[in-house]
XYZ file of C-alpha atoms in Angstrom:
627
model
C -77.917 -32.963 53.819
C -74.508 -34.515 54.645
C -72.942 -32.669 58.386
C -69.447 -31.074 58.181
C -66.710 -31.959 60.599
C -66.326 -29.498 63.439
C -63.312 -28.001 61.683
C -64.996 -27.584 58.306
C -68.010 -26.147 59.896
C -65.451 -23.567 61.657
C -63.388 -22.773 58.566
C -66.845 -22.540 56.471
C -68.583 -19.856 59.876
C -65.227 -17.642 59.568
C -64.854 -17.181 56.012
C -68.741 -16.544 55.373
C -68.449 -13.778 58.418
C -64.870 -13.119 58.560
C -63.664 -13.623 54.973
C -61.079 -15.968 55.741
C -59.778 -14.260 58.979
C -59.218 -14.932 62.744
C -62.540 -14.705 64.818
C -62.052 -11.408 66.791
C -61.553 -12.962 70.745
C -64.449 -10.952 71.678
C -66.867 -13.036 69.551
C -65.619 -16.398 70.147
C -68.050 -17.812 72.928
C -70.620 -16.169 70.797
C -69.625 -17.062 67.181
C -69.407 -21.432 69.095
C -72.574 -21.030 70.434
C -74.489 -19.895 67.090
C -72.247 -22.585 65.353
C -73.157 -25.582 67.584
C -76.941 -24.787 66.645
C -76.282 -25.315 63.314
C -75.131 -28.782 63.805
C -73.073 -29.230 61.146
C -75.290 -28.414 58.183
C -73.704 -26.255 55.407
C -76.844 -24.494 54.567
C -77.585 -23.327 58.274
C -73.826 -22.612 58.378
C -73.892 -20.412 55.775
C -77.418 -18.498 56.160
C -76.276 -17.499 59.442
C -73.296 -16.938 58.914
C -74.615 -14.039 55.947
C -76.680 -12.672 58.696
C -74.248 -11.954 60.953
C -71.861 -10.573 58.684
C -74.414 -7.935 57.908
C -73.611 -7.063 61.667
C -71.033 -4.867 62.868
C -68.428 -7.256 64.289
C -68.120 -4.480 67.051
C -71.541 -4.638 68.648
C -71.214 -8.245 70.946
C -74.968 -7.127 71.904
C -75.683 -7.695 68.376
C -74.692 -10.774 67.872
C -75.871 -12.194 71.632
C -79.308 -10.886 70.190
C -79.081 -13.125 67.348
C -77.746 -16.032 69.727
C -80.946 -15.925 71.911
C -83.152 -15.807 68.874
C -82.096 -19.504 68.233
C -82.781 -20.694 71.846
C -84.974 -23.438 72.375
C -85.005 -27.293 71.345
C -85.537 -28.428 68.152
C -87.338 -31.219 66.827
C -84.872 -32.472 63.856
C -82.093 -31.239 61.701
C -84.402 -29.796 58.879
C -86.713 -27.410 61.466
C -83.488 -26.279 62.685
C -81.899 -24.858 59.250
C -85.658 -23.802 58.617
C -85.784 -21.643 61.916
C -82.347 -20.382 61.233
C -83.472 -19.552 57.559
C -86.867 -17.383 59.115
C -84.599 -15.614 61.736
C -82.531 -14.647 58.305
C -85.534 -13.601 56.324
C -87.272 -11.327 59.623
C -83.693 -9.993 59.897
C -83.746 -8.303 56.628
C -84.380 -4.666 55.888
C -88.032 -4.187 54.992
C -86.834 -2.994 51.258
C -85.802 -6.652 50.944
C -88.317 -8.454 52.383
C -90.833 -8.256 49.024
C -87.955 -8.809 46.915
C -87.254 -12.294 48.282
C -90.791 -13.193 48.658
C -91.602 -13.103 45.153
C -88.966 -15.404 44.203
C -92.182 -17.955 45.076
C -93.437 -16.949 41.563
C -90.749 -19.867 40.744
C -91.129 -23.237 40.911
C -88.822 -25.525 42.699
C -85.239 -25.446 41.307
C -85.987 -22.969 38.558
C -83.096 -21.342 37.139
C -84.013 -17.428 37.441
C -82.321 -15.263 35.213
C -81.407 -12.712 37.396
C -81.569 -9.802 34.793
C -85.591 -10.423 34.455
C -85.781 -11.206 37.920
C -84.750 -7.575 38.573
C -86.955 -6.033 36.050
C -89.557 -7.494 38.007
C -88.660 -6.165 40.667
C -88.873 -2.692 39.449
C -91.958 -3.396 37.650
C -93.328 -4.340 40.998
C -92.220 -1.168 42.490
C -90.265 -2.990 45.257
C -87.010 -0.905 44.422
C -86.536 2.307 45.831
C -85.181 5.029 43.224
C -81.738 6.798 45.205
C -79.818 9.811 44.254
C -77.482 9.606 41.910
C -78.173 5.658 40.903
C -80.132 4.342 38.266
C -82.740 2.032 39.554
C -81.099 -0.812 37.814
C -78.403 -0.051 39.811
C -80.378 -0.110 43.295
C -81.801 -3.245 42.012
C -78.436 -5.151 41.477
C -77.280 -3.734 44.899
C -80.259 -5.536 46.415
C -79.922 -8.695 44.749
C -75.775 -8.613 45.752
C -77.160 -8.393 49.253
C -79.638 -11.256 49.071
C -76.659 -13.359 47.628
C -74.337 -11.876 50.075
C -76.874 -13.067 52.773
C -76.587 -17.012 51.128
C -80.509 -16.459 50.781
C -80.272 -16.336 47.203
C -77.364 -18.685 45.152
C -75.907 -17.471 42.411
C -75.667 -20.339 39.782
C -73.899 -18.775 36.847
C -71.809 -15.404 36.389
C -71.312 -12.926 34.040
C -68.127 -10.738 33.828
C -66.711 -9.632 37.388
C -68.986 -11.925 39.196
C -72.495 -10.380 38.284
C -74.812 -12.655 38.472
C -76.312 -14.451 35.637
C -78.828 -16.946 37.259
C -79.882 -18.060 40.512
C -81.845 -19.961 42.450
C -83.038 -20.455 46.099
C -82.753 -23.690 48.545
C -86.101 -26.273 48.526
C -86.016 -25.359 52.543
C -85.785 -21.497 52.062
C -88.559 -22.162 49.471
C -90.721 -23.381 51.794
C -90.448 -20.814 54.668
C -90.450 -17.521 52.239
C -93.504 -19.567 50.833
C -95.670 -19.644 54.139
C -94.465 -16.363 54.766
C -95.585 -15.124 51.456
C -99.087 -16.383 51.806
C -99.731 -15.243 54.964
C -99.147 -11.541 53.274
C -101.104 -12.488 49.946
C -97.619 -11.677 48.080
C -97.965 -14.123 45.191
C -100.909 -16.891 44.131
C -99.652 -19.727 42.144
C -101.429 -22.094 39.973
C -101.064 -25.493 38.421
C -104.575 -26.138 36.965
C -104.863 -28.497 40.293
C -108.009 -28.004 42.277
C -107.384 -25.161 45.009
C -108.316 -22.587 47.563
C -107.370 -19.332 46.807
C -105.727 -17.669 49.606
C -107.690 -14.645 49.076
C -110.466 -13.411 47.802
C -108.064 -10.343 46.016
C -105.652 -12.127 44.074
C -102.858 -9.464 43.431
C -100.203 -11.414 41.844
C -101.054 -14.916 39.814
C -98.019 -17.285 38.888
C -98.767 -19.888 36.286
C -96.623 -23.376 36.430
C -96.473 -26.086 34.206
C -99.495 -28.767 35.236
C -99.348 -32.752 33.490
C -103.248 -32.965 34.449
C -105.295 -31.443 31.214
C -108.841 -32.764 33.029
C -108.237 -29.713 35.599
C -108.432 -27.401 33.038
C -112.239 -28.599 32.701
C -112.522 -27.825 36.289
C -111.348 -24.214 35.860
C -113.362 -23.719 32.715
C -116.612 -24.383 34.562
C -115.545 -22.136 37.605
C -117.262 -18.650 36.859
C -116.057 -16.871 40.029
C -112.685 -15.424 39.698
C -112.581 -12.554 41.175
C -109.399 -10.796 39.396
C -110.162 -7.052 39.884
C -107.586 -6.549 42.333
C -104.894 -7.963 40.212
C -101.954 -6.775 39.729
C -99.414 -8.825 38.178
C -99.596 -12.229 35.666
C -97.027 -14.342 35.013
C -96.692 -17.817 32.775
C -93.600 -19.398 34.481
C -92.369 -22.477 32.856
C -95.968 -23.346 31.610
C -96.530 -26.361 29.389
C -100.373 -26.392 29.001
C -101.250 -23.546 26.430
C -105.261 -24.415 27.344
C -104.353 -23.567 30.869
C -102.193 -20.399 30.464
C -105.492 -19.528 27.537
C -107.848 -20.029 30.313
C -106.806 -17.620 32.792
C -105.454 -14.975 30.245
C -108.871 -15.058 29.030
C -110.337 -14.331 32.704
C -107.361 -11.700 33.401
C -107.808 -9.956 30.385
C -111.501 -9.334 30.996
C -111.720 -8.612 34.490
C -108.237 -6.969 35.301
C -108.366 -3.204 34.465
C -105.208 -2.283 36.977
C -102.924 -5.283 35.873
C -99.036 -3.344 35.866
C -97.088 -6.348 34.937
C -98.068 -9.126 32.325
C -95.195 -11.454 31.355
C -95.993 -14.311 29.053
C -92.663 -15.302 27.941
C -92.685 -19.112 25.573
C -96.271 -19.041 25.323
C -98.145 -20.510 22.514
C -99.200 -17.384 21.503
C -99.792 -16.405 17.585
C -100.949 -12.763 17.906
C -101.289 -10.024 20.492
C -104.296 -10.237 22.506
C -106.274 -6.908 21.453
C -107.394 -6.668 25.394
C -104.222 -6.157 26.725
C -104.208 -2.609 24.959
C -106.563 -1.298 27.234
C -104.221 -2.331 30.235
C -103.527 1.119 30.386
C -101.748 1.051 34.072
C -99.105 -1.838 32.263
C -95.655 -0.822 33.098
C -94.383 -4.505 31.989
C -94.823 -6.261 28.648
C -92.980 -9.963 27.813
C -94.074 -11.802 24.967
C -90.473 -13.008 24.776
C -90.785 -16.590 23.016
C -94.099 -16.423 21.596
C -95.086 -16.528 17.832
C -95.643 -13.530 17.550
C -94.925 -11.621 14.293
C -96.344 -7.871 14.234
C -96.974 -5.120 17.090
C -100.627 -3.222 16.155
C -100.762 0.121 16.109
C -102.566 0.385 19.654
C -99.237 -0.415 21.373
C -99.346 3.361 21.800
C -102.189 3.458 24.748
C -99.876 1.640 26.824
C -98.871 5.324 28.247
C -97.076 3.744 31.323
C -95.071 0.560 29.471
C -91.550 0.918 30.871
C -90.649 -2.359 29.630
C -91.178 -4.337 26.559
C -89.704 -7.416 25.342
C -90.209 -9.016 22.039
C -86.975 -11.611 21.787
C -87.260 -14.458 19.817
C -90.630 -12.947 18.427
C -91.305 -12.634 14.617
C -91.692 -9.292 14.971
C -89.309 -7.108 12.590
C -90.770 -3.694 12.516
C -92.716 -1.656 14.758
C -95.039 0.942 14.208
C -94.341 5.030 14.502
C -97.172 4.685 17.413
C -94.278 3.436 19.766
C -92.854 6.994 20.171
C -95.754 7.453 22.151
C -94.381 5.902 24.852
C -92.585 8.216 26.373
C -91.480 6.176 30.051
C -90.074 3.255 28.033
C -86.935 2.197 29.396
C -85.864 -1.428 27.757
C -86.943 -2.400 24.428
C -86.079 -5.805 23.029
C -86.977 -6.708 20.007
C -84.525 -9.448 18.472
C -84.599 -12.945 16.572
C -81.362 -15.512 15.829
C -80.330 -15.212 12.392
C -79.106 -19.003 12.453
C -81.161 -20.639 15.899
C -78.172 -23.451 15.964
C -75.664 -20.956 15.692
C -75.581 -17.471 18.057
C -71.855 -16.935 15.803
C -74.104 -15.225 13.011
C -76.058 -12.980 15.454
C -79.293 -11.648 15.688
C -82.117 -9.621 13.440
C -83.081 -6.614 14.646
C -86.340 -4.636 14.099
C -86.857 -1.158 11.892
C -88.089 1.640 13.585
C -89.480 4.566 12.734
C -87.346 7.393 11.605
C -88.173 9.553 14.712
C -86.742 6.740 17.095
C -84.636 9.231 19.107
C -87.581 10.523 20.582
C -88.014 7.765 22.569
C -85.511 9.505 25.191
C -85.930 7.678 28.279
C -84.729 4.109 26.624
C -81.586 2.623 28.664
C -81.933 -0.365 26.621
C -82.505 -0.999 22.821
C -81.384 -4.493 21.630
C -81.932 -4.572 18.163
C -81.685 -1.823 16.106
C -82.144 -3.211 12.045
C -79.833 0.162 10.698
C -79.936 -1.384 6.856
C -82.130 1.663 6.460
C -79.282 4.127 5.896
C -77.892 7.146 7.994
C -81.383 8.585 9.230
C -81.538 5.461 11.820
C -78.030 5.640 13.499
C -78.388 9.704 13.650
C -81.157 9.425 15.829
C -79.183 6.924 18.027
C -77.433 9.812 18.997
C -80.112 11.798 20.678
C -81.012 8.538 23.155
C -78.489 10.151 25.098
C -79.687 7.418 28.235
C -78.726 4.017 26.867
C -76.456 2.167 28.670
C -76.587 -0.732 26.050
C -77.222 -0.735 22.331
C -77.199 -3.422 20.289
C -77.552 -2.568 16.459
C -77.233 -4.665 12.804
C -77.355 -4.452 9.635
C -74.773 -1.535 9.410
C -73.894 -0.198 6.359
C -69.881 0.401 6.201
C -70.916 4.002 4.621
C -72.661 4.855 7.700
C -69.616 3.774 10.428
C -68.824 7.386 10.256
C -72.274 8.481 11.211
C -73.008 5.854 14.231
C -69.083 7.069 15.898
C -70.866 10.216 15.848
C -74.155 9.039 17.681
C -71.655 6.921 19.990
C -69.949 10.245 21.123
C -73.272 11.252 22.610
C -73.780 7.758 24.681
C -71.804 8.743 28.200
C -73.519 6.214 30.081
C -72.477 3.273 27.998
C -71.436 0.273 28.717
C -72.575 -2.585 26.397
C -72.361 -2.192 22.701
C -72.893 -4.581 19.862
C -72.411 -3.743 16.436
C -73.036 -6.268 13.752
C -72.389 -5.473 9.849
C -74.530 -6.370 6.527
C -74.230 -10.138 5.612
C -73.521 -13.796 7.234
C -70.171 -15.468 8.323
C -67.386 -15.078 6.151
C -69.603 -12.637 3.472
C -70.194 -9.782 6.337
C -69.099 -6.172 5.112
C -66.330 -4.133 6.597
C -67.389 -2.089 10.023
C -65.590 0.639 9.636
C -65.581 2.682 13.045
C -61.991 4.442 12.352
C -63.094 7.953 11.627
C -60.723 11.041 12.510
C -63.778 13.896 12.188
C -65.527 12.419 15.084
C -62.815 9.775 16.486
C -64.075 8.758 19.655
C -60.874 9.017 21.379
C -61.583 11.910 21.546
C -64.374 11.703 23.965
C -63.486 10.638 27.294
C -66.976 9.611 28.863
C -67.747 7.133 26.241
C -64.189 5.265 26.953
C -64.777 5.867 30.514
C -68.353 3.956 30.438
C -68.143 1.238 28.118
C -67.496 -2.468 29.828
C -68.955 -4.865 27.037
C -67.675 -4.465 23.200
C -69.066 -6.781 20.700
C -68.343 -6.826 16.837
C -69.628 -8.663 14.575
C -68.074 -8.209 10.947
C -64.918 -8.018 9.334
C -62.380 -5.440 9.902
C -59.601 -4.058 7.928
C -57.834 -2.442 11.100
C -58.370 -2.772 14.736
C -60.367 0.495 15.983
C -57.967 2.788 17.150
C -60.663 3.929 19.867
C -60.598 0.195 21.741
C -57.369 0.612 22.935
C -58.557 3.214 25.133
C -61.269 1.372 26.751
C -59.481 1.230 30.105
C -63.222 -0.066 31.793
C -63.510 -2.778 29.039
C -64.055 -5.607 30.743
C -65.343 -8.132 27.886
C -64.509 -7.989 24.427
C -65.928 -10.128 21.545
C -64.870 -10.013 17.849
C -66.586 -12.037 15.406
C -65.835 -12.473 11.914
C -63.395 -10.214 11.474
C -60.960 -12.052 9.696
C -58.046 -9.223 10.583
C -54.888 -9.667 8.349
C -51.678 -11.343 9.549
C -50.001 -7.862 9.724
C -53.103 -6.699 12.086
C -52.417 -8.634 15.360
C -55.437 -7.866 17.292
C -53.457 -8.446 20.884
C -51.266 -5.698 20.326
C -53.485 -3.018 20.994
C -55.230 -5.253 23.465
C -52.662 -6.465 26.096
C -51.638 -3.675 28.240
C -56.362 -2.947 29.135
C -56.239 -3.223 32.989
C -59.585 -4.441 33.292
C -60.100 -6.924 30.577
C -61.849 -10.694 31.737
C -63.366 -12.107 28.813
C -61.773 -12.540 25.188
C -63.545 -14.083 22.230
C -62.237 -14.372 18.580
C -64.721 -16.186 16.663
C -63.286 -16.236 12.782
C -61.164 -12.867 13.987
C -57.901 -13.082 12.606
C -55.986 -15.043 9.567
C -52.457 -14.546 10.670
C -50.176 -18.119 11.533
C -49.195 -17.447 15.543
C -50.363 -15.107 18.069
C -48.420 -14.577 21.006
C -48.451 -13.429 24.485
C -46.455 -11.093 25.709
C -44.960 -11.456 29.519
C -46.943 -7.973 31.129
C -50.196 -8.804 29.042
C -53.880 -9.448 29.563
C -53.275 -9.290 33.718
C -56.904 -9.474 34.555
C -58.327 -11.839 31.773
C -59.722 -15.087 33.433
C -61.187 -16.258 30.380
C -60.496 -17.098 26.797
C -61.931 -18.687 23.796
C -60.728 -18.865 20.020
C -62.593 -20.139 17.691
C -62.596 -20.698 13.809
C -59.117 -19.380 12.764
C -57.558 -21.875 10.361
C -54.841 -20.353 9.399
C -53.748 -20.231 12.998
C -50.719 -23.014 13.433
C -48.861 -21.834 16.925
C -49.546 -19.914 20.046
C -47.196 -18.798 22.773
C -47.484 -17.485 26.415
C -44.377 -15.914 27.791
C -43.921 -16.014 31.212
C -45.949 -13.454 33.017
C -48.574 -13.024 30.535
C -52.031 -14.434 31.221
C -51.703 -14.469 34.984
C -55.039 -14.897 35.932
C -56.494 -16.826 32.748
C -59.102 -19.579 34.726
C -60.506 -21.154 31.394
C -59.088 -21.611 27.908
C -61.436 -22.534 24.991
C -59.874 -23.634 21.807
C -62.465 -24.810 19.226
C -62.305 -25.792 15.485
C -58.732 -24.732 14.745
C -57.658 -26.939 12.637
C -54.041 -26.111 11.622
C -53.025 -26.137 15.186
C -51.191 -29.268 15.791
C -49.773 -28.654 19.578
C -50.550 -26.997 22.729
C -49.663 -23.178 23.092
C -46.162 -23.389 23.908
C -45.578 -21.730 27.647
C -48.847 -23.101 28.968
C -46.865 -24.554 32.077
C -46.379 -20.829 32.798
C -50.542 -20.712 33.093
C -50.304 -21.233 36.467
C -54.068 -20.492 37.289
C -55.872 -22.596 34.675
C -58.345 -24.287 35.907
C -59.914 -25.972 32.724
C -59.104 -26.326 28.817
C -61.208 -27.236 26.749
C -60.416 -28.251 22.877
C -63.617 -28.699 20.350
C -63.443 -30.387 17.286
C -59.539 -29.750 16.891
C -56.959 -31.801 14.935
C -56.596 -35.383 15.243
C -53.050 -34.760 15.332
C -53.424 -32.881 18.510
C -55.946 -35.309 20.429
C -53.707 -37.952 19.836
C -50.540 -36.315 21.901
C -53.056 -35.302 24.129
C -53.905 -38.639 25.119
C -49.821 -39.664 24.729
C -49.315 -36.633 27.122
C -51.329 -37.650 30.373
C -48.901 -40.770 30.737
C -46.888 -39.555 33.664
C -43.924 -40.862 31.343
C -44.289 -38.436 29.068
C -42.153 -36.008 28.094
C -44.953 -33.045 28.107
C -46.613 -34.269 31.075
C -45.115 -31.875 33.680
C -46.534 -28.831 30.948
C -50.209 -29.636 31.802
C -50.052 -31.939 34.808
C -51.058 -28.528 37.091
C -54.196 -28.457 34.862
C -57.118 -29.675 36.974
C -59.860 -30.044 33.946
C -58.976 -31.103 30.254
C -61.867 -31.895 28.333
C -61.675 -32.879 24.515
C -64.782 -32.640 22.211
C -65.022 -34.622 18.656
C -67.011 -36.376 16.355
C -66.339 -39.868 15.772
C -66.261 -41.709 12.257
C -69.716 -42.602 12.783
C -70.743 -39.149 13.459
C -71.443 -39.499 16.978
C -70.088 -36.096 19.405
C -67.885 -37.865 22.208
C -66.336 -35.634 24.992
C -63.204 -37.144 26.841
C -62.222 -36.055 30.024
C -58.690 -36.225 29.800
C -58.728 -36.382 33.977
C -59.779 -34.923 37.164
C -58.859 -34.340 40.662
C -58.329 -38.378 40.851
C -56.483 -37.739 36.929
C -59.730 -40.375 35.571
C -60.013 -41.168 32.004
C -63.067 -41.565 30.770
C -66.313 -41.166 28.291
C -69.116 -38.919 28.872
């Protein structure tokens, strides 16, 4: 843990609190004496600097509050950041407090996936519901403010920053996980001997152990004492004997357990105990080898949440519209693992599916079934993503029906009947039930993806003025059906990606287009020879992705107008292209000056021998070399 310089320390403070402005004069003596405590360490710099920007820059009393609560000597550098990081963590609101605290379910440098991590959350009953917000909603909000504090990093993004992953600092790990066994918040478990740090074990975390000989030791213990528990997780767990073990013991003795998440575990079948969980508001068996749901799925009264990704599973039974508080179902499986460009098979349900009318989340819906399916869609008038396949072009008239009904919106996926190239025709252009004509629907949706081939553009995406990402796969639009025409002038669009999406020679953008798109990838067009950026299109575009195009043999011309590029990145293009590439980082060269303001090129290929090389054309220092 390297120190900053006294002026990086100082720029780092200001823009954490200030966002990149002055220090108000009133603060200054203040805002030096916090910093000087920090000594230099970015992670002290930062926590404290999210804690007082949760402070109202007006109240000095405030912030000489916080000052005195960092009085006192210190023993080292590292009890320093950790006292800073406790002062964060008894600072928060009490709301926030569990939600943080659990994060010890983890183990060290786990990438959490922020979208289960929320779920949890709920499951847990740690969100509050508000007026007028969807608890999902409330639940983001608190996870923006644990990010917001720098108690919680964000490690990837989605679209318009939402957070993907995230993770939490080894030294914030070990504070929130003192603090969390003091409270009895979570019990973890690596098959390693261990006293349990209560007698009522409410919440049991199970990580990955290398030692198989403590599994003995836990088979010959007969005293767990698991009535009071509430919540089971596998987490990263390697040792199927060990997860086996305890399931075994939870199973039997846990009558109240709300939240049971076994995601990758070698499991072949649903246990037949966890049907009389009948207070189980949570349900993963994401990653398991599982391949049918029994009928008895319908006791769970109180399941909210079920996921069944990467299962077998490919129908469920008519015993599922029983549950009536069911809010996410997932129920999903690659139709090519190496290879998410074909999609994903989806489950069939039973005919009476829009019954299930508290589901915000169905991801996938198998629609080869006919029109029956994609009517009911229309009566789960709460999703706010649907992802559905297998759709019959004879029944595109019936699903922009259903869509009308779906004001709350904002992710759909829509895949066709077939594979690559041999996909049927989605044909969503309908003027009976046109959903331009229904103003919520355009209002709501953010994330479009299609998946088959298309004979026009949908007249309808145009008017997405909210879309924010936009994927079309497969659809193989004619020369004559430039897809960036009716694309250019969205005011909110980030993320392009045409995957096999168009057969014309040259696409061009126009000077006014795409303002807000950051990124872009295109992918599988071989007809595709040129591409041109006028100036003032693409202002913002942060990361360009060209990948197995093999009739283009140059650079888009205008890409010297991309001022804001910060990588490009060419897979398994034309040799023809690599070559003045490499001829074009010479400072010599004639094209140099187009790309020189480019601070990443990468090139992927294979090599004669079939081995995948990636060449870093240069970096900040302009460095050639082989990764």
């Amino acid at each position: 843990m390297e120190p900053l310089s006294n002026e990086d320390s100082w720029t780092l403070f200001c823009n954490k609190i200030f966002k990149g402005n002055r220090c108000p004069t009133h603060l200054m003596d203040v805002a030096k004496a916090v910093l000087d405590k920090c000594d230099g360490l970015p992670l002290a710099i930062v926590t404290i600097g999210g804690l007082l920007a949760s402070k109202d820059a007006s109240r000095i009393d405030e912030w000489e509050k916080i000052q005195q609560s960092l009085g006192g000597e210190f023993t080292g550098k590292l009890e320093r950041v950790k006292r800073i990081l406790s002062l964060s963590y008894n600072d928060l609101p009490s709301h926030l407090k569990p939600c943080l605290l659990y994060l010890t379910i983890y183990p060290e440098d786990y990438p959490i996936n922020c979208h289960m991590l929320i779920q949890l959350w709920i499951a847990e009953r740690f969100v509050e519901w508000r007026e007028g917000m969807s608890i999902e909603d409330v639940a983001w909000g608190y996870l923006r403010e644990l990010i917001s504090r720098s108690l919680i990093q964000a490690t990837k993004v989605f679209y318009e920053g939402t957070p993907h992953t995230c993770r939490i600092h080894d030294l914030l790990r070990e504070v929130i996980l003192i603090k969390s066994r003091e409270q009895n918040m979570v019990t973890v478990t690596t098959g390693q001997p261990m006293t349990w740090p209560s007698e009522k074990v409410r919440r049991l975390a199970i990580h990955s152990s290398s030692n198989s000989s403590n599994i003995q030791y836990h088979q010959q213990r007969q005293f767990y004492s698991f009535e009071h528990l509430r919540s089971f997780i596998t987490v990263s767990s390697t040792n199927p004997l060990l997860s086996k073990t305890f399931l075994s013991e939870v199973l039997r003795s846990s009558k109240l357990l709300k939240v049971l998440d076994l995601t990758n575990e070698e499991i072949e079948a649903t246990p037949n105990e966890i049907f009389n969980l009948l207070h189980l508001t949570y349900l993963s068996l994401y990653g398991t080898k599982v391949e049918r749901v029994p009928r008895a799925i319908g006791k769970l009264l109180h399941l909210e949440y079920l996921n069944l990704g990467y299962t077998g599973v490919r129908e469920l039974p008519v015993e599922i519209l029983k549950l009536q508080k069911l809010r996410h179902l997932f129920v999903f499986h690659p139709v090519d693992p190496s290879n998410d460009d074909y999609g994903f098979h989806g489950f069939k349900g039973p005919s009476k599916l829009g019954g299930l009318l508290a589901l915000q989340i169905l991801n996938t819906i198998d629609a080869s079934s006919g029109s029956v399916i994609v009517k009911e869609i229309g009566k789960l008038t709460q999703l706010r993503e649907l992802a559905i396949t297998q759709l019959r072009r004879e029944d595109g008239k019936e699903l922009c029906s259903s869509l009308v009904n779906l004001t709350s919106l904002r992710e759909l996926s829509v895949d066709s009947v077939g594979k690559g190239d041999d996909y049927e025709i989605i044909d969503l252009n309908h003027h009976q039930h046109s959903l331009s004509s229904s103003r919520s629907f355009l209002r709501s949706l953010r994330v479009l993806i299609m998946r088959g081939r298309l004979e026009t553009m949908p007249r309808w995406v145009a008017h997405l003025q909210n879309l924010v990402s936009l994927d079309l796969i497969w659809s193989g639009l004619r020369a004559e059906e430039d897809p960036l025409e009716s694309l250019q002038h969205l005011p909110n669009l980030d993320d392009i990606s045409f995957i096999g999406s168009y057969q014309g020679e040259g696409l061009c953008f126009k000077a006014g287009g795409f303002l807000k798109l950051k990124r872009l990838h295109l992918k599988r067009m071989e007809g595709l020879r040129w591409m041109r950026v006028e100036e003032g299109a693409l202002p913002r575009l942060q990361k360009l992705f060209l990948q197995q195009l093999p009739s283009l043999k140059e650079l888009p011309l205008g890409i010297q107008h991309l001022s804001n590029l910060q990588r490009l990145i060419l897979s398994e293009m034309s040799s023809q292209l690599r070559e003045k590439l490499l001829e074009d980082q010479k400072e010599e060269s004639e094209d140099y000056t187009r790309i020189a303001h480019i601070p990443e090129i990468f090139i992927g290929y294979c090599t004669d021998d079939r081995k995948w090389r990636i060449l870093r054309l240069w970096g900040k220092k302009k460095k050639t070399f082989l990764a």
